CSV table of C-alpha atoms in Angstrom, one decimal:
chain,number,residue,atom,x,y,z
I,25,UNK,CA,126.8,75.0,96.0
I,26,UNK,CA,126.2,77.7,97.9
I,27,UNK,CA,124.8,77.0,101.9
I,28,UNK,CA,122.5,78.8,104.0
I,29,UNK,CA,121.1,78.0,107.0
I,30,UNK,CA,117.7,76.6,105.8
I,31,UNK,CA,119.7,74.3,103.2
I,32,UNK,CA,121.9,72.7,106.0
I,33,UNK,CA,119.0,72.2,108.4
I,34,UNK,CA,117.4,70.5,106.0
I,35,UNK,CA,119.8,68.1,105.0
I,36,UNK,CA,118.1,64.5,104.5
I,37,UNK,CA,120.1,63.2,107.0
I,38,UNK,CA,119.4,66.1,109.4
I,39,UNK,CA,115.8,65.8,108.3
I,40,UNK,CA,116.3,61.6,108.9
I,41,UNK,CA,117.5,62.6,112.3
I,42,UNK,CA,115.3,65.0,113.6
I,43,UNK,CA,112.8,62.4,113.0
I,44,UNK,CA,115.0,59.5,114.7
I,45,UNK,CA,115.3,61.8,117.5
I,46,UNK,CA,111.9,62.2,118.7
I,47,UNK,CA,111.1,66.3,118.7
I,48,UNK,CA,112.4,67.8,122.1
I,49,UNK,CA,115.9,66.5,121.1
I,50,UNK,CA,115.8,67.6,117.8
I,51,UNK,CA,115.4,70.6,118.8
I,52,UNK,CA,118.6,70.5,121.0
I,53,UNK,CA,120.1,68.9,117.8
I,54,UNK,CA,118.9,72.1,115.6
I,55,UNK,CA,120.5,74.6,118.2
I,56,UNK,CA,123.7,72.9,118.0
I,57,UNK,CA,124.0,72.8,114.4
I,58,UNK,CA,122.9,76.6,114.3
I,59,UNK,CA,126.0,76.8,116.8
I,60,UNK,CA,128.2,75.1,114.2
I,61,UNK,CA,126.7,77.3,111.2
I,62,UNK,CA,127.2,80.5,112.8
I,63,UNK,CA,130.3,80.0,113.8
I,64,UNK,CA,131.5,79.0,110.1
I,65,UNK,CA,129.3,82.1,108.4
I,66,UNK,CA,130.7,84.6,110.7
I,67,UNK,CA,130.0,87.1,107.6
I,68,UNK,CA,126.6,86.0,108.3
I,69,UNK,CA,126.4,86.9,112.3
I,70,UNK,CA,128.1,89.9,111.7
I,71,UNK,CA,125.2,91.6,109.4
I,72,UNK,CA,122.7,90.4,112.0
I,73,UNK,CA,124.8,92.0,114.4
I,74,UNK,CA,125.3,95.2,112.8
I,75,UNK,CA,121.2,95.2,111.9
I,76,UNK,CA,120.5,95.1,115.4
I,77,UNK,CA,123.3,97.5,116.3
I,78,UNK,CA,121.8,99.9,113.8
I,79,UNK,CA,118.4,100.0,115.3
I,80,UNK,CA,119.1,99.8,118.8
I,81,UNK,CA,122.6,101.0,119.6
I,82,UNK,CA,121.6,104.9,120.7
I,83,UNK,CA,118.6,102.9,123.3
I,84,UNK,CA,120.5,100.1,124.7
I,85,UNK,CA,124.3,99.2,126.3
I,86,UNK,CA,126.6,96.7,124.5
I,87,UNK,CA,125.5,94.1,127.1
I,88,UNK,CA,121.8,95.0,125.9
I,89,UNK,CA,122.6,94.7,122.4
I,90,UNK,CA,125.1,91.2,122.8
I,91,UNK,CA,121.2,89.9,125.0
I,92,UNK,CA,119.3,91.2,122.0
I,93,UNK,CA,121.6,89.4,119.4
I,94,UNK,CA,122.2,86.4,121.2
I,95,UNK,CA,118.4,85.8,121.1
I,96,UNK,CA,117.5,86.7,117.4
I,97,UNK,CA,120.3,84.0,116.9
I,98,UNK,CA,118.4,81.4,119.3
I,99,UNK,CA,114.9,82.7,117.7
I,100,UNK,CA,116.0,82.1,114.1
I,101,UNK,CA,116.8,78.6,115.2
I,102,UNK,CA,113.4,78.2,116.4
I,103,UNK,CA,111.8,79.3,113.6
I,104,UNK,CA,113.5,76.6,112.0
I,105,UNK,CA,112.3,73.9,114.1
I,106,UNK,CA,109.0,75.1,113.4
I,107,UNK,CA,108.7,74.9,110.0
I,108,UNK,CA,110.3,71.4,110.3
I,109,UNK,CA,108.1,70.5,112.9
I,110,UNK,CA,105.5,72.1,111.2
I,111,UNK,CA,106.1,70.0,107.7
I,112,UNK,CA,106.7,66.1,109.1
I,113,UNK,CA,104.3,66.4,111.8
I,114,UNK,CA,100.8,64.1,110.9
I,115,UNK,CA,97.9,66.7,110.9
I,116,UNK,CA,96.0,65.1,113.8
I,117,UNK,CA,99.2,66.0,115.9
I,118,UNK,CA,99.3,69.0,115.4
I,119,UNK,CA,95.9,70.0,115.6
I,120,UNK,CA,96.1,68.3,119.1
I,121,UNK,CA,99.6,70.8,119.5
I,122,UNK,CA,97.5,73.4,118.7
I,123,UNK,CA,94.4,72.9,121.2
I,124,UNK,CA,97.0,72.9,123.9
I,125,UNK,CA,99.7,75.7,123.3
I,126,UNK,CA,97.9,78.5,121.6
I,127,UNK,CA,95.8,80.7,122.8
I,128,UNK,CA,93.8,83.1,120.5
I,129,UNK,CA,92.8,86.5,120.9
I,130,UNK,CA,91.4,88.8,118.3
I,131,UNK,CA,90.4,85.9,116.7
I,132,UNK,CA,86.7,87.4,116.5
I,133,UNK,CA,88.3,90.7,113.4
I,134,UNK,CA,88.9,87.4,111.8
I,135,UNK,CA,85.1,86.0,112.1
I,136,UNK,CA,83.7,89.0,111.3
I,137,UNK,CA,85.6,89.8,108.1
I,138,UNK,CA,84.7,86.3,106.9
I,139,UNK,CA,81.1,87.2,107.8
I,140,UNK,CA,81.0,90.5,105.5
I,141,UNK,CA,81.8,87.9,102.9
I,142,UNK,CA,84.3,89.7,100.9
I,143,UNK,CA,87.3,87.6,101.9
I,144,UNK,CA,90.4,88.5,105.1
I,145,UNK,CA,92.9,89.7,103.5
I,146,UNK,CA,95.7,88.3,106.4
I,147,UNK,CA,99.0,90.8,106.5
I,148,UNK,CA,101.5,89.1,108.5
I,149,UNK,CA,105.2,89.0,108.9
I,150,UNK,CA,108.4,86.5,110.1
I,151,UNK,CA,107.9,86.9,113.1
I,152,UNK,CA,107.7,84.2,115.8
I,153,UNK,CA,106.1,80.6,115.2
I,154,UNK,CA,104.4,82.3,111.9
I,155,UNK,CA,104.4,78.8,110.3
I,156,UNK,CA,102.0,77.6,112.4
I,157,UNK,CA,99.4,80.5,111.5
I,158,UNK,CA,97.9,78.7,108.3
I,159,UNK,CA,97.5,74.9,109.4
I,160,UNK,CA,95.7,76.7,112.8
I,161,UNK,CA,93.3,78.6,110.9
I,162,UNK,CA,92.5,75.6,109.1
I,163,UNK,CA,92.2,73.3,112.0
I,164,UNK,CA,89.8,75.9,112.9
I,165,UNK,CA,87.8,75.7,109.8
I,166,UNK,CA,88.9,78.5,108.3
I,167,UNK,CA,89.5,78.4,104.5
I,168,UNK,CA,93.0,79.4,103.9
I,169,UNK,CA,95.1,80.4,100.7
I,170,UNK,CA,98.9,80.9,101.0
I,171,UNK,CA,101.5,81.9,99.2
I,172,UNK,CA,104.5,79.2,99.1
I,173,UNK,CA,107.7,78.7,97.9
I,174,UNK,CA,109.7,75.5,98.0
I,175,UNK,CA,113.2,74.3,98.2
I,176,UNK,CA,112.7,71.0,96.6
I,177,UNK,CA,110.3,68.7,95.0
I,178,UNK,CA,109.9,66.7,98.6
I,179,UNK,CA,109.0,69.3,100.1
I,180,UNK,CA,106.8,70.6,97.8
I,181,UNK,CA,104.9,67.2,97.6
I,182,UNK,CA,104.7,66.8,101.6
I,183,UNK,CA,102.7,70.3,101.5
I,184,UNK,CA,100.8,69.9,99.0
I,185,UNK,CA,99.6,66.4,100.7
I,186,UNK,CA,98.8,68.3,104.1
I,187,UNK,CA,97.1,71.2,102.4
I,188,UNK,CA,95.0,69.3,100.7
I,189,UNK,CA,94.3,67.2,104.2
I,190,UNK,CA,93.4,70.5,105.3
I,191,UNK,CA,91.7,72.2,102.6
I,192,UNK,CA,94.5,74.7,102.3
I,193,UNK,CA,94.6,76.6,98.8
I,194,UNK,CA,98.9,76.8,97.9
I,195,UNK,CA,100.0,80.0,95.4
I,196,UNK,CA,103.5,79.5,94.8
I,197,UNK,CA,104.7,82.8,93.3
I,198,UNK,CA,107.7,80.8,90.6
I,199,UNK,CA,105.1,79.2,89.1
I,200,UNK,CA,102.1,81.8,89.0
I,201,UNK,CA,102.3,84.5,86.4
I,202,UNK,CA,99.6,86.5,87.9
I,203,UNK,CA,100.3,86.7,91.8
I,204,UNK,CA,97.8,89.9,92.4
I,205,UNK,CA,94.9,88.2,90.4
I,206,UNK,CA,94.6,85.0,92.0
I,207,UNK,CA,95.6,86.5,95.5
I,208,UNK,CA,92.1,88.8,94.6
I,209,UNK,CA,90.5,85.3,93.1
I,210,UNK,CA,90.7,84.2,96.2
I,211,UNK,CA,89.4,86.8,98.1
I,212,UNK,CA,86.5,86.7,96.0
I,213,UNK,CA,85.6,83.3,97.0
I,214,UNK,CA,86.0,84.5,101.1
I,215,UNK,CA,89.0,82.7,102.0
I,216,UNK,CA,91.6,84.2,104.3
I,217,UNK,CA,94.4,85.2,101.9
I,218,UNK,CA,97.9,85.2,104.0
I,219,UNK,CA,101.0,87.5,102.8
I,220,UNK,CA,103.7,89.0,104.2
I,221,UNK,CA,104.3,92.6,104.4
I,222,UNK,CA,108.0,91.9,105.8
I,223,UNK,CA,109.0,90.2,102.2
I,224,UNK,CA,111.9,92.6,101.6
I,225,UNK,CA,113.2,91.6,98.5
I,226,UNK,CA,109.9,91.0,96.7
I,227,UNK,CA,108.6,94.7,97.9
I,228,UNK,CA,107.4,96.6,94.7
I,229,UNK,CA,108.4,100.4,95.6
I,230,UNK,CA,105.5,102.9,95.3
I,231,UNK,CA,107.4,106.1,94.3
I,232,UNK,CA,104.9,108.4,96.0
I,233,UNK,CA,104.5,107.0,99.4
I,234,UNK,CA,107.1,106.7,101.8
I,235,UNK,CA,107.2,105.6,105.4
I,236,UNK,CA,110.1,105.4,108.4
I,237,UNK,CA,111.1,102.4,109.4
I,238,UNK,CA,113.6,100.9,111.4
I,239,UNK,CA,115.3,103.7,111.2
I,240,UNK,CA,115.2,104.0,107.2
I,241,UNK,CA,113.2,106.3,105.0
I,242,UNK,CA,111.7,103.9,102.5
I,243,UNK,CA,109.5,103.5,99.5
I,244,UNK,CA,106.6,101.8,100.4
I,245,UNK,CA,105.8,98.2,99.0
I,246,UNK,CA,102.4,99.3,97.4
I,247,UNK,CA,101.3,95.6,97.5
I,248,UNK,CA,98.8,95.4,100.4
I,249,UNK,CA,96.9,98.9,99.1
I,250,UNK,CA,96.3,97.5,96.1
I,251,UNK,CA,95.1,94.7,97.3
I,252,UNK,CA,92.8,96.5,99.6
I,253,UNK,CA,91.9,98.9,96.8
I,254,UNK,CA,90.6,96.2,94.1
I,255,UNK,CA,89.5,94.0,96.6
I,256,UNK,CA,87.1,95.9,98.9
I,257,UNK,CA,88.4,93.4,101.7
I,258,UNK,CA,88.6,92.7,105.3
I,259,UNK,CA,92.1,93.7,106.6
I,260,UNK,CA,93.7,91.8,109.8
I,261,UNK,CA,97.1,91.7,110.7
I,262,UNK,CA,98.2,88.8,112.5
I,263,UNK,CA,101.3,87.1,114.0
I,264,UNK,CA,102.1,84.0,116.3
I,265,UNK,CA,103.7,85.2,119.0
I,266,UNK,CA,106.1,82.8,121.5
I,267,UNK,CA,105.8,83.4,124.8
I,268,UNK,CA,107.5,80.4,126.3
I,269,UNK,CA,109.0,77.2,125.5
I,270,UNK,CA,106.2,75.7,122.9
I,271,UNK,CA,103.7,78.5,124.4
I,272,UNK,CA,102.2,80.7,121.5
I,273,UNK,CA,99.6,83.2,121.1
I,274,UNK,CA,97.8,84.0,118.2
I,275,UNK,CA,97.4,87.5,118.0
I,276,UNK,CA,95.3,89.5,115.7
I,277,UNK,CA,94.2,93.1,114.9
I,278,UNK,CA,91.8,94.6,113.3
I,279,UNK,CA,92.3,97.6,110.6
I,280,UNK,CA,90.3,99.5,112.6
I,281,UNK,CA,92.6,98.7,116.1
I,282,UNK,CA,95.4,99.6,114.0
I,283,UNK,CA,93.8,102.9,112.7
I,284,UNK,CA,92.6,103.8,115.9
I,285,UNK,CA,95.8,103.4,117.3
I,286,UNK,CA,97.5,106.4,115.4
I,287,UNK,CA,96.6,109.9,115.0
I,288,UNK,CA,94.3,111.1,112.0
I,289,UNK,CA,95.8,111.7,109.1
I,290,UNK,CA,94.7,111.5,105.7
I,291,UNK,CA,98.2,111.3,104.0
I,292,UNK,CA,98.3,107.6,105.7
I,293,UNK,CA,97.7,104.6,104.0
I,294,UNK,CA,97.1,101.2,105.2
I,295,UNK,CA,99.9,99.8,103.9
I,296,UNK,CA,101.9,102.3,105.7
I,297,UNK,CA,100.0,101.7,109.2
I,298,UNK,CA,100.7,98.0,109.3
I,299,UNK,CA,103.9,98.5,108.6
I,300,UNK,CA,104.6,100.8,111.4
I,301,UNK,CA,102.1,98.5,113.4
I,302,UNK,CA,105.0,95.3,112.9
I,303,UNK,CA,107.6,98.0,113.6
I,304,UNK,CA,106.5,98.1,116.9
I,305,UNK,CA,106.4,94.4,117.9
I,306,UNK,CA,109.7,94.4,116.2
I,307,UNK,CA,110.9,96.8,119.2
I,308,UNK,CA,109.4,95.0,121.6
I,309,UNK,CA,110.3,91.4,121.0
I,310,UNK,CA,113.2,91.6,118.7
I,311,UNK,CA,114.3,88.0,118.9
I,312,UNK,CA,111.4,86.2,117.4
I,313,UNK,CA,112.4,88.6,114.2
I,314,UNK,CA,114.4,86.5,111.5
I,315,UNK,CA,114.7,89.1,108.7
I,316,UNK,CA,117.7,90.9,110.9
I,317,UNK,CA,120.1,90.1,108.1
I,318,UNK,CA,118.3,91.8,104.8
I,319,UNK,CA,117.8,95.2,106.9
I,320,UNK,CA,120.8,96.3,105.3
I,321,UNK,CA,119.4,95.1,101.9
I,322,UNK,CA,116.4,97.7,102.5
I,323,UNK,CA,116.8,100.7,100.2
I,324,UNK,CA,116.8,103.9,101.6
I,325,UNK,CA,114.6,106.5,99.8
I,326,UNK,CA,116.5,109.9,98.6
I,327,UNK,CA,119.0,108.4,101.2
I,328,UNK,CA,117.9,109.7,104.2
I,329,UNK,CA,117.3,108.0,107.5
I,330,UNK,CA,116.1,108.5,110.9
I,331,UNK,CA,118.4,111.3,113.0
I,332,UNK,CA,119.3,108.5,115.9
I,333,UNK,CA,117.3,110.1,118.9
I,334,UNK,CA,114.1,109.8,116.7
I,335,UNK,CA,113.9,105.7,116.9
I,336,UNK,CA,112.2,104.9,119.4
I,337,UNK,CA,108.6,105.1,119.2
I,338,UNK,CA,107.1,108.5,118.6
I,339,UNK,CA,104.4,109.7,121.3
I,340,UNK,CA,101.4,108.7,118.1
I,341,UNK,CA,102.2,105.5,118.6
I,342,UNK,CA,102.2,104.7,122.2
I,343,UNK,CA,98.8,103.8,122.1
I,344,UNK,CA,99.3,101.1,120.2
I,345,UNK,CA,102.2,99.4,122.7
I,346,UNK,CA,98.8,98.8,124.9
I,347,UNK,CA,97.9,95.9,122.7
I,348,UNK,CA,101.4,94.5,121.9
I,349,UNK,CA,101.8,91.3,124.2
I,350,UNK,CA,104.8,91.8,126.4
């Protein structure tokens, strides 16, 4: 059987324990395990590592880069606690979590796309306390659809049960044969559709665009244009953003604050924009990150990357670090 990190923190008698616990120490109990697993999948910790040294290593010292990698290791553990927190937690809890440790802003691109009555299509990405983002739209009355996947039948069945609590619509992708259709079947019916645009190993290559990031010359996942295209849709990107112990905010942005934010061009798509648009928060807050690991995964395209001095942010983008949260 082969053991990753969301399989071991997820044991039933982790699971049993967390819930034994009470939360605050099972978070303790979660970063000492993730101690105990990194130090056994060393292979693991070492592609992190080199990820991070890849991207960062002609901007920042070794000390720099040992901060940086020491707190993507602490944020994936986080992320981790979430979603377990996220999943055995009764829904009048967390709604109550919710009220008192997230703030909103931007919330308003959301309203009005719901308003125009054509669906939101919601482009997001793992990045910080993202699986909070569709249980706090709902508590908010927004109608939700997600896209799910599930390591077991338990926990497929405790979702299900809180999605329908919360009138949450659940498209898991190994049992759908037609993801893009009932993704736009949804949008039709003016719910907020949530994907990720960060999905690295389900990105479907469009072999006429291509866009820099990280470092990498890639082919463009043509998922979210399409999308865009047949669906005549509101676009927001969106991410849940820590900014202390159990502290959040809910950011989200407008395609028109992400198109405003970069310079005219009409060999830009979308899909391209957003991309660049997560690139950024990526440099800025590197830690609440957890897809470190599959960089190296990420194809490049004609095999050509970034020269190293061209990394950092290029002077069309600046604008755009305004609205990042710091």
């Amino acid at each position: 059987m082969h053991l990753n990190l969301s399989s071991f923190l997820q044991w039933k008698i982790n699971i049993h324990l967390y819930r034994k616990l009470g939360w605050r120490l099972a978070l303790v109990y979660i970063m000492i395990l993730g101690r105990f697993y990194f130090l056994f999948k060393r292979k693991e910790k070492k592609k992190i590592e080199g990820a991070i040294k890849t991207v960062f290593g002609s901007q920042k010292g070794p000390h720099e880069i040992k901060m940086i990698v020491k707190g993507v290791l602490r944020g994936i553990l986080w992320h981790y606690f979430e979603k377990i927190y996220n999943v055995y937690t009764p829904v009048e809890r967390l709604k109550n979590f919710f009220d008192h440790h997230i703030q909103p802003e931007g919330i308003g691109a959301i309203e009005q796309g719901i308003a125009r009555g054509k669906g939101v299509l919601m482009v997001t990405s793992h990045f910080g306390g993202i699986e909070y983002i569709p249980k706090y739209l709902a508590t908010r009355n927004f109608p939700v659809t997600i896209l799910a996947k599930f390591s077991s039948e338990h926990l497929r069945n405790i979702s299900l049960e809180q999605a329908g609590q919360l009138a949450i619509n659940l498209i898991d992708p190994t049992i759908c044969p037609n993801i893009i259709k009932m993704m736009l079947d949804n949008l039709r019916k003016n719910r907020i559709v949530i994907t990720q645009c960060d999905e690295i190993e389900e990105w479907r290559p469009s072999l006429h665009e291509e866009v820099f990031f990280l470092g990498k010359r890639i082919h463009l996942d043509k998922t979210i244009n399409t999308l865009l295209k047949r669906g005549d849709t509101t676009l927001v990107f969106a991410l849940m953003h820590r900014v202390d112990h159990h502290g959040y905010q809910f950011v989200a942005h407008s395609r028109d604050e992400i198109l405003g934010a970069f310079e005219p061009s009409a060999n830009r798509t979308v899909g391209e924009l957003v991309l660049r648009y997560l690139e950024q928060y990526i440099y800025h807050h590197p830690e609440e990150w957890y897809q470190w690991k599959k960089v190296p995964e990420i194809k490049t395209a004609r095999g050509t990357a970034v020269p190293a001095g061209d990394i950092k942010s290029p002077a069309w983008m600046r604008p755009a670090l305004e609205g990042i949260p710091q």
